[in-house]
């Protein structure tokens, strides 16, 4: 079943959290000259038109990126948002927010000549869009294959440095179990990689189980950043989302400590956040 299309959700509050954390991590990783590999196991289409019928159906971006976009030129823009907002500006140089970058576009915007990216996407149309977007970029390889399986075949990377974004739609409930199994194998093969795992807050019991499974997986140094725009509620859809970061760059915790309260205030009137070291170093 592949019914999920990210175009309906592009630029929503979950994307703001996911993409600002991703950009902050990449910003730290490129501070060292050594090459790294970026892996996006569930890449999506790569870029989204916010004026399209899909994006305008529920206008999720109005409650997400449109609230933080004005901070671009603000003197008090939090450090943790700056790289993300500059990338948005690169895509929307004329000041109006018409296009929203997916994680592959954001990563590409920061890759240096020595770096490479591998993108995986199963949906035929999303794959086609992604492939078209990066057709002329020799540093980026796009494949229409299962990202969970592909990940394990890739590790350890020749570069010995990698940032892996795992961003499944969780439309099949087995994604949670598959995620844990893949992570265990990936970590065993390459324990020094930076892994970023996105999850939705729809049912708190599922989030608790995911956290427990990560804690029991034998993985060290795990940071969790979660942002909810509403209180937990059953049958209320996605009330928040989180990022689980394995081997976060050492500066990340401090930057997120500053960023998360700002994000909550900007994205919600009654939100809350959690920033916690789930597993010690
Ligand atoms: N990472 C993207 C971003 O931040 O811009 C969004 C990705 S979207 C949440 C999830 C994508 O995963 C969908 O486009 C879906 O078609 C794709 N997908 C679902 N199962 C997959 C699998 N097993 N392997 C690769 N892609 C998959």
CSV table of C-alpha atoms and ligand atoms in Angstrom, one decimal:
chain,number,residue,atom,x,y,z
A,1,UNK,CA,0.0,0.0,0.0
A,2,UNK,CA,1.5,3.3,-1.1
A,3,UNK,CA,-1.1,5.9,-0.7
A,4,UNK,CA,0.9,8.5,1.3
A,5,UNK,CA,1.8,11.6,-0.7
A,6,UNK,CA,4.0,14.1,1.1
A,7,UNK,CA,2.7,17.0,-1.1
A,8,UNK,CA,-0.4,17.2,1.1
A,9,UNK,CA,1.7,17.8,4.2
A,10,UNK,CA,4.8,19.7,2.9
A,11,UNK,CA,5.9,22.5,5.2
A,12,UNK,CA,3.7,21.5,8.1
A,13,UNK,CA,4.8,21.7,11.7
A,14,UNK,CA,6.4,18.2,11.5
A,15,UNK,CA,8.4,19.2,8.5
A,16,UNK,CA,9.6,22.4,10.3
A,17,UNK,CA,10.9,20.3,13.2
A,18,UNK,CA,12.4,17.5,11.0
A,19,UNK,CA,14.0,19.8,8.5
A,20,UNK,CA,15.4,22.3,10.9
A,21,UNK,CA,17.0,19.5,12.9
A,22,UNK,CA,18.3,17.9,9.7
A,23,UNK,CA,19.9,21.1,8.5
A,24,UNK,CA,21.5,21.8,11.8
A,25,UNK,CA,23.0,18.4,11.9
A,26,UNK,CA,24.3,18.7,8.3
A,27,UNK,CA,25.7,22.1,9.2
A,28,UNK,CA,27.8,20.6,11.9
A,29,UNK,CA,28.9,17.6,9.8
A,30,UNK,CA,30.4,19.8,7.1
A,31,UNK,CA,32.5,21.6,9.6
A,32,UNK,CA,35.0,18.8,9.0
A,33,UNK,CA,36.6,18.6,5.5
A,34,UNK,CA,36.3,14.8,5.3
A,35,UNK,CA,33.6,13.6,2.9
A,36,UNK,CA,30.4,12.2,4.2
A,37,UNK,CA,27.5,10.2,2.7
A,38,UNK,CA,23.9,11.4,3.1
A,39,UNK,CA,21.3,8.7,3.0
A,40,UNK,CA,17.5,9.3,2.7
A,41,UNK,CA,15.7,6.0,3.1
A,42,UNK,CA,12.2,7.5,2.4
A,43,UNK,CA,13.0,10.5,0.2
A,44,UNK,CA,9.6,11.6,-1.1
A,45,UNK,CA,9.5,13.8,-4.2
A,46,UNK,CA,12.3,16.2,-3.2
A,47,UNK,CA,10.5,19.5,-3.7
A,48,UNK,CA,6.8,20.6,-3.4
A,49,UNK,CA,4.8,23.5,-4.9
A,50,UNK,CA,2.9,25.1,-2.1
A,51,UNK,CA,0.4,26.6,-4.7
A,52,UNK,CA,-0.6,23.2,-6.0
A,53,UNK,CA,-4.0,21.8,-5.3
A,54,UNK,CA,-2.5,19.1,-3.1
A,55,UNK,CA,-0.7,21.5,-0.8
A,56,UNK,CA,-3.7,23.8,-0.7
A,57,UNK,CA,-6.1,21.0,0.2
A,58,UNK,CA,-5.5,21.4,4.0
A,59,UNK,CA,-3.0,24.2,3.8
A,60,UNK,CA,-0.9,22.5,6.4
A,61,UNK,CA,2.0,24.8,5.6
A,62,UNK,CA,0.0,27.8,6.9
A,63,UNK,CA,0.4,26.3,10.4
A,64,UNK,CA,4.0,25.3,9.8
A,65,UNK,CA,6.6,26.9,7.6
A,66,UNK,CA,4.7,30.1,7.0
A,67,UNK,CA,4.9,30.9,10.7
A,68,UNK,CA,8.7,30.7,10.8
A,69,UNK,CA,9.5,32.0,7.4
A,70,UNK,CA,9.2,35.7,8.5
A,71,UNK,CA,12.1,35.1,11.0
A,72,UNK,CA,14.5,34.9,8.1
A,73,UNK,CA,15.4,38.5,8.3
A,74,UNK,CA,14.8,38.9,12.1
A,75,UNK,CA,17.7,39.9,14.3
A,76,UNK,CA,16.6,37.4,16.9
A,77,UNK,CA,16.3,34.4,14.6
A,78,UNK,CA,17.3,31.3,16.6
A,79,UNK,CA,20.6,29.8,15.5
A,80,UNK,CA,18.9,26.4,15.1
A,81,UNK,CA,16.6,27.8,12.3
A,82,UNK,CA,19.2,29.9,10.3
A,83,UNK,CA,20.5,27.2,8.0
A,84,UNK,CA,17.0,25.9,7.3
A,85,UNK,CA,15.6,29.3,6.5
A,86,UNK,CA,18.6,30.2,4.3
A,87,UNK,CA,17.9,27.1,2.3
A,88,UNK,CA,14.3,28.1,2.0
A,89,UNK,CA,15.4,31.5,0.7
A,90,UNK,CA,17.7,29.9,-1.9
A,91,UNK,CA,14.6,28.0,-3.2
A,92,UNK,CA,12.4,31.1,-3.0
A,93,UNK,CA,14.7,34.0,-3.8
A,94,UNK,CA,12.0,36.5,-4.5
A,95,UNK,CA,10.6,36.6,-1.0
A,96,UNK,CA,7.4,34.7,-1.4
A,97,UNK,CA,7.2,31.2,-0.2
A,98,UNK,CA,6.0,29.2,-3.2
A,99,UNK,CA,8.2,26.1,-3.1
A,100,UNK,CA,8.9,23.9,-0.2
A,101,UNK,CA,12.1,21.8,-0.2
A,102,UNK,CA,12.0,18.1,0.8
A,103,UNK,CA,14.8,16.5,2.7
A,104,UNK,CA,16.7,15.5,-0.5
A,105,UNK,CA,16.7,19.1,-1.8
A,106,UNK,CA,17.8,20.5,1.6
A,107,UNK,CA,20.6,18.0,1.8
A,108,UNK,CA,21.7,18.7,-1.7
A,109,UNK,CA,21.9,22.4,-0.9
A,110,UNK,CA,24.6,21.7,1.7
A,111,UNK,CA,26.6,18.9,0.0
A,112,UNK,CA,30.2,19.8,-1.0
A,113,UNK,CA,32.0,18.4,-4.0
A,114,UNK,CA,33.5,15.6,-1.9
A,115,UNK,CA,30.1,14.4,-0.5
A,116,UNK,CA,27.6,12.0,-1.9
A,117,UNK,CA,23.9,11.2,-1.4
A,118,UNK,CA,21.8,8.1,-1.9
A,119,UNK,CA,18.1,8.5,-2.0
A,120,UNK,CA,15.5,5.8,-1.9
A,121,UNK,CA,11.8,6.2,-2.8
A,122,UNK,CA,9.3,3.4,-3.5
A,123,UNK,CA,6.3,5.4,-5.0
A,124,UNK,CA,6.6,5.4,-8.8
A,125,UNK,CA,5.5,9.1,-9.2
A,126,UNK,CA,7.5,10.4,-6.3
A,127,UNK,CA,10.5,8.4,-7.6
A,128,UNK,CA,10.0,9.9,-11.1
A,129,UNK,CA,9.9,13.5,-9.6
A,130,UNK,CA,12.9,12.8,-7.5
A,131,UNK,CA,14.9,11.4,-10.4
A,132,UNK,CA,14.0,14.3,-12.6
A,133,UNK,CA,15.1,16.8,-9.9
A,134,UNK,CA,18.5,15.3,-9.6
A,135,UNK,CA,19.1,13.9,-13.1
A,136,UNK,CA,22.1,16.1,-13.7
A,137,UNK,CA,23.7,15.8,-10.3
A,138,UNK,CA,26.4,13.2,-10.4
A,139,UNK,CA,26.9,13.3,-6.6
A,140,UNK,CA,23.3,12.0,-6.0
A,141,UNK,CA,22.0,8.6,-6.8
A,142,UNK,CA,18.2,8.0,-6.7
A,143,UNK,CA,16.7,4.5,-6.6
A,144,UNK,CA,13.2,3.1,-6.6
A,145,UNK,CA,13.7,0.5,-3.9
A,146,UNK,CA,12.9,-0.3,-0.3
A,147,UNK,CA,14.9,2.2,1.8
A,148,UNK,CA,15.0,0.0,4.9
A,149,UNK,CA,16.6,-2.9,2.9
A,150,UNK,CA,18.9,-0.6,0.9
A,151,UNK,CA,20.3,1.0,4.0
A,152,UNK,CA,21.8,-2.2,5.3
A,153,UNK,CA,23.4,-3.0,2.0
A,154,UNK,CA,25.1,0.5,2.1
A,155,UNK,CA,26.7,0.3,5.4
A,156,UNK,CA,29.4,0.9,6.5
A,157,UNK,CA,30.0,3.6,3.9
A,158,UNK,CA,33.3,4.0,2.1
A,159,UNK,CA,33.5,7.6,3.5
A,160,UNK,CA,33.2,6.2,7.1
A,161,UNK,CA,31.0,9.2,7.9
A,162,UNK,CA,27.3,9.3,7.2
A,163,UNK,CA,24.0,11.1,8.0
A,164,UNK,CA,21.0,8.8,7.6
A,165,UNK,CA,17.5,10.2,7.6
A,166,UNK,CA,14.8,7.6,8.2
A,167,UNK,CA,11.4,9.1,7.5
A,168,UNK,CA,8.8,6.5,6.8
A,169,UNK,CA,5.1,7.4,6.4
A,170,UNK,CA,4.1,4.7,9.0
A,171,UNK,CA,1.0,4.0,6.8
A,172,UNK,CA,1.7,0.3,7.5
A,173,UNK,CA,2.0,-0.4,11.2
A,174,UNK,CA,4.8,-2.8,10.6
A,175,UNK,CA,7.0,0.2,9.7
A,176,UNK,CA,7.7,0.6,13.5
A,177,UNK,CA,9.0,-2.9,13.8
A,178,UNK,CA,10.9,-2.8,10.5
A,179,UNK,CA,12.5,0.5,11.6
A,180,UNK,CA,13.8,-1.1,14.8
A,181,UNK,CA,15.1,-4.2,13.0
A,182,UNK,CA,16.8,-2.1,10.4
A,183,UNK,CA,18.3,0.2,12.9
A,184,UNK,CA,19.8,-2.7,14.9
A,185,UNK,CA,21.5,-4.1,11.8
A,186,UNK,CA,22.6,-0.7,10.6
A,187,UNK,CA,24.1,0.2,14.1
A,188,UNK,CA,25.9,-3.1,14.3
A,189,UNK,CA,27.5,-2.5,10.9
A,190,UNK,CA,28.1,1.2,11.4
A,191,UNK,CA,27.8,2.4,15.0
A,192,UNK,CA,29.4,5.8,14.5
A,193,UNK,CA,26.9,7.1,11.9
A,194,UNK,CA,24.4,9.9,12.7
A,195,UNK,CA,20.9,8.5,12.3
A,196,UNK,CA,17.8,10.8,12.3
A,197,UNK,CA,14.5,9.0,12.8
A,198,UNK,CA,11.2,10.9,12.4
A,199,UNK,CA,8.1,9.8,14.1
A,200,UNK,CA,4.5,11.1,14.4
A,201,UNK,CA,2.6,11.6,17.6
A,202,UNK,CA,-0.8,10.1,16.9
A,203,UNK,CA,-1.1,7.5,19.6
A,204,UNK,CA,1.0,8.0,22.7
A,205,UNK,CA,1.2,4.3,23.4
A,206,UNK,CA,2.9,3.8,20.0
A,207,UNK,CA,5.4,6.5,20.8
A,208,UNK,CA,6.2,5.0,24.2
A,209,UNK,CA,6.7,1.6,22.6
A,210,UNK,CA,9.0,3.1,20.0
A,211,UNK,CA,11.1,4.8,22.7
A,212,UNK,CA,11.3,1.6,24.7
A,213,UNK,CA,12.4,-0.4,21.7
A,214,UNK,CA,15.1,2.1,20.9
A,215,UNK,CA,16.3,2.0,24.5
A,216,UNK,CA,16.4,-1.8,24.4
A,217,UNK,CA,18.2,-2.0,21.0
A,218,UNK,CA,21.7,-1.7,22.4
A,219,UNK,CA,22.2,1.7,20.8
A,220,UNK,CA,24.2,4.4,22.7
A,221,UNK,CA,23.9,8.2,22.6
A,222,UNK,CA,20.4,8.9,21.6
A,223,UNK,CA,18.7,12.3,21.8
A,224,UNK,CA,15.0,12.9,21.4
A,225,UNK,CA,13.3,16.2,20.4
A,226,UNK,CA,9.5,16.2,20.2
A,227,UNK,CA,7.2,19.1,19.4
A,228,UNK,CA,3.4,18.8,19.9
A,229,UNK,CA,1.1,21.5,18.8
A,230,UNK,CA,-1.8,20.1,20.8
A,231,UNK,CA,-2.2,17.8,23.8
A,232,UNK,CA,-2.3,14.1,23.2
A,233,UNK,CA,-5.8,13.0,22.1
A,234,UNK,CA,-7.3,9.9,20.6
A,235,UNK,CA,-8.8,10.3,17.2
A,236,UNK,CA,-7.4,13.8,16.7
A,237,UNK,CA,-4.9,12.9,14.0
A,238,UNK,CA,-1.2,13.9,14.3
A,239,UNK,CA,-0.9,16.2,17.3
A,240,UNK,CA,2.9,16.4,17.1
A,241,UNK,CA,6.1,14.7,15.9
A,242,UNK,CA,9.5,14.0,17.0
A,243,UNK,CA,13.1,13.3,15.9
A,244,UNK,CA,15.2,10.6,17.5
A,245,UNK,CA,18.9,11.4,16.9
A,246,UNK,CA,21.6,8.7,17.3
A,247,UNK,CA,25.1,10.1,17.7
A,248,UNK,CA,24.0,13.8,17.6
A,249,UNK,CA,26.8,16.3,16.9
A,250,UNK,CA,28.0,17.5,20.4
A,251,UNK,CA,26.6,21.1,19.8
A,252,UNK,CA,23.1,19.9,18.9
A,253,UNK,CA,21.6,19.6,22.4
A,254,UNK,CA,22.5,23.2,23.3
A,255,UNK,CA,21.1,24.6,20.0
A,256,UNK,CA,17.9,22.6,20.4
A,257,UNK,CA,17.5,23.8,24.0
A,258,UNK,CA,17.4,27.3,22.6
A,259,UNK,CA,15.3,26.4,19.5
A,260,UNK,CA,12.5,24.2,20.9
A,261,UNK,CA,10.8,26.8,23.1
A,262,UNK,CA,10.9,29.3,20.1
A,263,UNK,CA,9.4,26.7,17.8
A,264,UNK,CA,6.6,25.8,20.2
A,265,UNK,CA,5.6,29.4,20.6
A,266,UNK,CA,5.7,30.0,16.9
A,267,UNK,CA,3.8,26.9,15.9
A,268,UNK,CA,1.1,26.7,18.5
A,269,UNK,CA,-0.8,28.5,21.3
A,270,UNK,CA,-1.0,25.5,23.5
A,271,UNK,CA,2.0,23.3,22.5
A,272,UNK,CA,4.8,21.7,24.4
A,273,UNK,CA,8.1,20.1,23.7
A,274,UNK,CA,10.4,17.4,25.0
A,275,UNK,CA,14.1,17.4,24.7
A,276,UNK,CA,15.7,14.5,26.4
A,277,UNK,CA,18.8,12.3,26.3
A,278,UNK,CA,17.0,8.9,25.7
A,279,UNK,CA,20.2,6.8,26.0
A,280,UNK,CA,23.5,8.1,27.4
A,281,UNK,CA,26.7,8.2,25.5
B,1,LIG,N1,11.8,12.5,3.7
B,1,LIG,C1,10.9,13.3,2.9
B,1,LIG,C2,11.1,14.8,3.3
B,1,LIG,O1,11.3,15.1,4.5
B,1,LIG,O2,10.9,15.7,2.4
B,1,LIG,C3,9.4,12.9,3.1
B,1,LIG,C4,9.2,11.5,2.9
B,1,LIG,S1,7.6,11.0,3.1
B,1,LIG,C5,7.2,11.2,4.8
B,1,LIG,C6,7.7,9.2,3.1
B,1,LIG,C7,8.0,8.7,1.7
B,1,LIG,O3,8.4,7.3,1.8
B,1,LIG,C8,6.8,8.6,0.8
B,1,LIG,O4,7.1,9.3,-0.4
B,1,LIG,C9,6.6,7.1,0.4
B,1,LIG,O5,6.2,6.9,-0.9
B,1,LIG,C10,7.9,6.6,0.7
B,1,LIG,N2,8.0,5.1,1.1
B,1,LIG,C11,7.1,4.4,1.8
B,1,LIG,N3,7.6,3.2,2.1
B,1,LIG,C12,8.9,3.2,1.6
B,1,LIG,C13,10.0,2.2,1.6
B,1,LIG,N4,9.8,1.0,2.2
B,1,LIG,N5,11.1,2.6,1.0
B,1,LIG,C14,11.3,3.8,0.4
B,1,LIG,N6,10.3,4.7,0.3
B,1,LIG,C15,9.1,4.4,0.9
